[in-house]
XYZ file of C-alpha atoms in Angstrom:
125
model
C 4.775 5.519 -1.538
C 2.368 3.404 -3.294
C -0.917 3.340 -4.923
C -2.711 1.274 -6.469
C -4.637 0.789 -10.560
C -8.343 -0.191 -11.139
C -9.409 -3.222 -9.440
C -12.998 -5.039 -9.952
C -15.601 -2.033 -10.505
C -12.916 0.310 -9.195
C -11.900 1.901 -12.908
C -10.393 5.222 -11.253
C -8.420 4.099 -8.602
C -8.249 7.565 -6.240
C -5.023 6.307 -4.952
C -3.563 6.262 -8.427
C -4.282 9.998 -8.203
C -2.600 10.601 -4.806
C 0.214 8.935 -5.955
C 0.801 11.288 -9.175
C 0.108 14.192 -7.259
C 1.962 13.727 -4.342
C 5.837 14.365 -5.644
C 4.714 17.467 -6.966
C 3.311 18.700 -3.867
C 6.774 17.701 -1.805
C 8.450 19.265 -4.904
C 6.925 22.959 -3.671
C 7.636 21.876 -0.047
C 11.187 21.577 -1.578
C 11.374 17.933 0.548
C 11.172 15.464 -2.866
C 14.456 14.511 -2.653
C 13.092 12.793 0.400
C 10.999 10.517 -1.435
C 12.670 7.415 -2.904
C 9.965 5.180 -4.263
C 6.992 6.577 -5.985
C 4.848 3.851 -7.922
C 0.866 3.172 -9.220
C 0.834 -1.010 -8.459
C -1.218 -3.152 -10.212
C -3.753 -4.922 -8.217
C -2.491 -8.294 -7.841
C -0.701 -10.563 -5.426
C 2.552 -11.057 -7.836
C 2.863 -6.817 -8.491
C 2.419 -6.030 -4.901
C 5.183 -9.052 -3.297
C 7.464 -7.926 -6.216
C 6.829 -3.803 -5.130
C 7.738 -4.837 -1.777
C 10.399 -6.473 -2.619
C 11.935 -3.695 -4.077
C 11.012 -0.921 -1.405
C 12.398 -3.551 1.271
C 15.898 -4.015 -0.541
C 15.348 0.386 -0.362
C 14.877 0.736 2.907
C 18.245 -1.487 3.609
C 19.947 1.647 3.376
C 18.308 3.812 5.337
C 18.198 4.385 9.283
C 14.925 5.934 9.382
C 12.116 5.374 6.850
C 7.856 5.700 5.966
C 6.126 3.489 3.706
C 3.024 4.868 2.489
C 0.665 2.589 1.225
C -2.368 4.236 -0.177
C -5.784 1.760 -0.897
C -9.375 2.551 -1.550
C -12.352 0.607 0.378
C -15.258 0.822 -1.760
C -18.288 2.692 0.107
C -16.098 4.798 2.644
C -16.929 8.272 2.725
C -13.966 9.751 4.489
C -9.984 8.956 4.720
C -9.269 6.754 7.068
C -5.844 5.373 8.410
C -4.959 1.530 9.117
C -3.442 0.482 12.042
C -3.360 -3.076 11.889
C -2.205 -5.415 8.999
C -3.929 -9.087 8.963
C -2.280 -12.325 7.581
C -5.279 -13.263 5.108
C -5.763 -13.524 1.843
C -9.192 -13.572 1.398
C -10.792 -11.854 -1.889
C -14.302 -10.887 -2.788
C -13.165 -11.126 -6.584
C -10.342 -11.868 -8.331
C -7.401 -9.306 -8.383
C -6.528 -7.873 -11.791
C -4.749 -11.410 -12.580
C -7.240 -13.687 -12.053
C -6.091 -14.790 -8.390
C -8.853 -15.566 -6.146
C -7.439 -16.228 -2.575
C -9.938 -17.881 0.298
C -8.924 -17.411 3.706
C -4.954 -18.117 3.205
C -2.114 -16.549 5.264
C 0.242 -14.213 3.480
C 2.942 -14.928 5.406
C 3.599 -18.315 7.392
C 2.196 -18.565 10.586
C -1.344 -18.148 12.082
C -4.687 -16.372 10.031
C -4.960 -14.556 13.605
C -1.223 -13.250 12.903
C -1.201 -9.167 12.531
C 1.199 -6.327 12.335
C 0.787 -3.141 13.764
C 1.949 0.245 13.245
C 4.829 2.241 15.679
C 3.318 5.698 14.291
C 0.633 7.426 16.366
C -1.718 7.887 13.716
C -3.894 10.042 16.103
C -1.657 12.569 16.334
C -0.366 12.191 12.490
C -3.648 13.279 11.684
């Protein structure tokens, strides 16, 4: 489970908050011992490859797994759930770094390369 720090005019991250709060609340569900990575990221390209680095060397050792990646999008009134991952870099401003990517893949291939999500988010919510 991830969050992520301030970022641009984004001082209080809300997904910094989720992040503290939610091992507490699967601590009085008595299912923490369930959760294996907890961590607020810092917003740049070099903290988030070297997070996933880490939860994918996890997950190794484990035949079933979630990854919960938790982001804010500026302006949104409500949650809302991703379903589709893109293969572009392509930032407004820099991250909290000073990268500044332009329409670059992430991973090699094709800018029209995405992933999707197995999980029926409908019925997760």
């Amino acid at each position: 489970m991830t969050g992520f720090g301030k970022f641009a005019n984004i001082l209080e991250n809300p997904s910094t908050h989720l992040v503290k709060a939610l091992p507490k609340l699967l601590e009085k569900a008595k299912i923490k011992d369930k959760l294996k990575h907890s961590e607020v990221v810092t917003v740049s390209c070099e903290d988030c490859d070297s997070t996933l680095d880490q939860i994918y060397k996890q997950l190794n050792s484990y035949d079933k797994h979630i990854v919960l990646n938790f982001g804010v999008a500026a302006g949104r009134k409500e949650f809302s759930l991703e379903t589709i991952g893109k293969n572009i870099k392509d930032f407004r401003c820099p991250d909290e770094r000073g990268n500044l990517f332009k329409n670059e893949t992430i991973e090699s291939g094709k800018l029209t390369k995405t992933r999707e999500t197995s999980l029926d988010l409908v019925k997760a919510c």
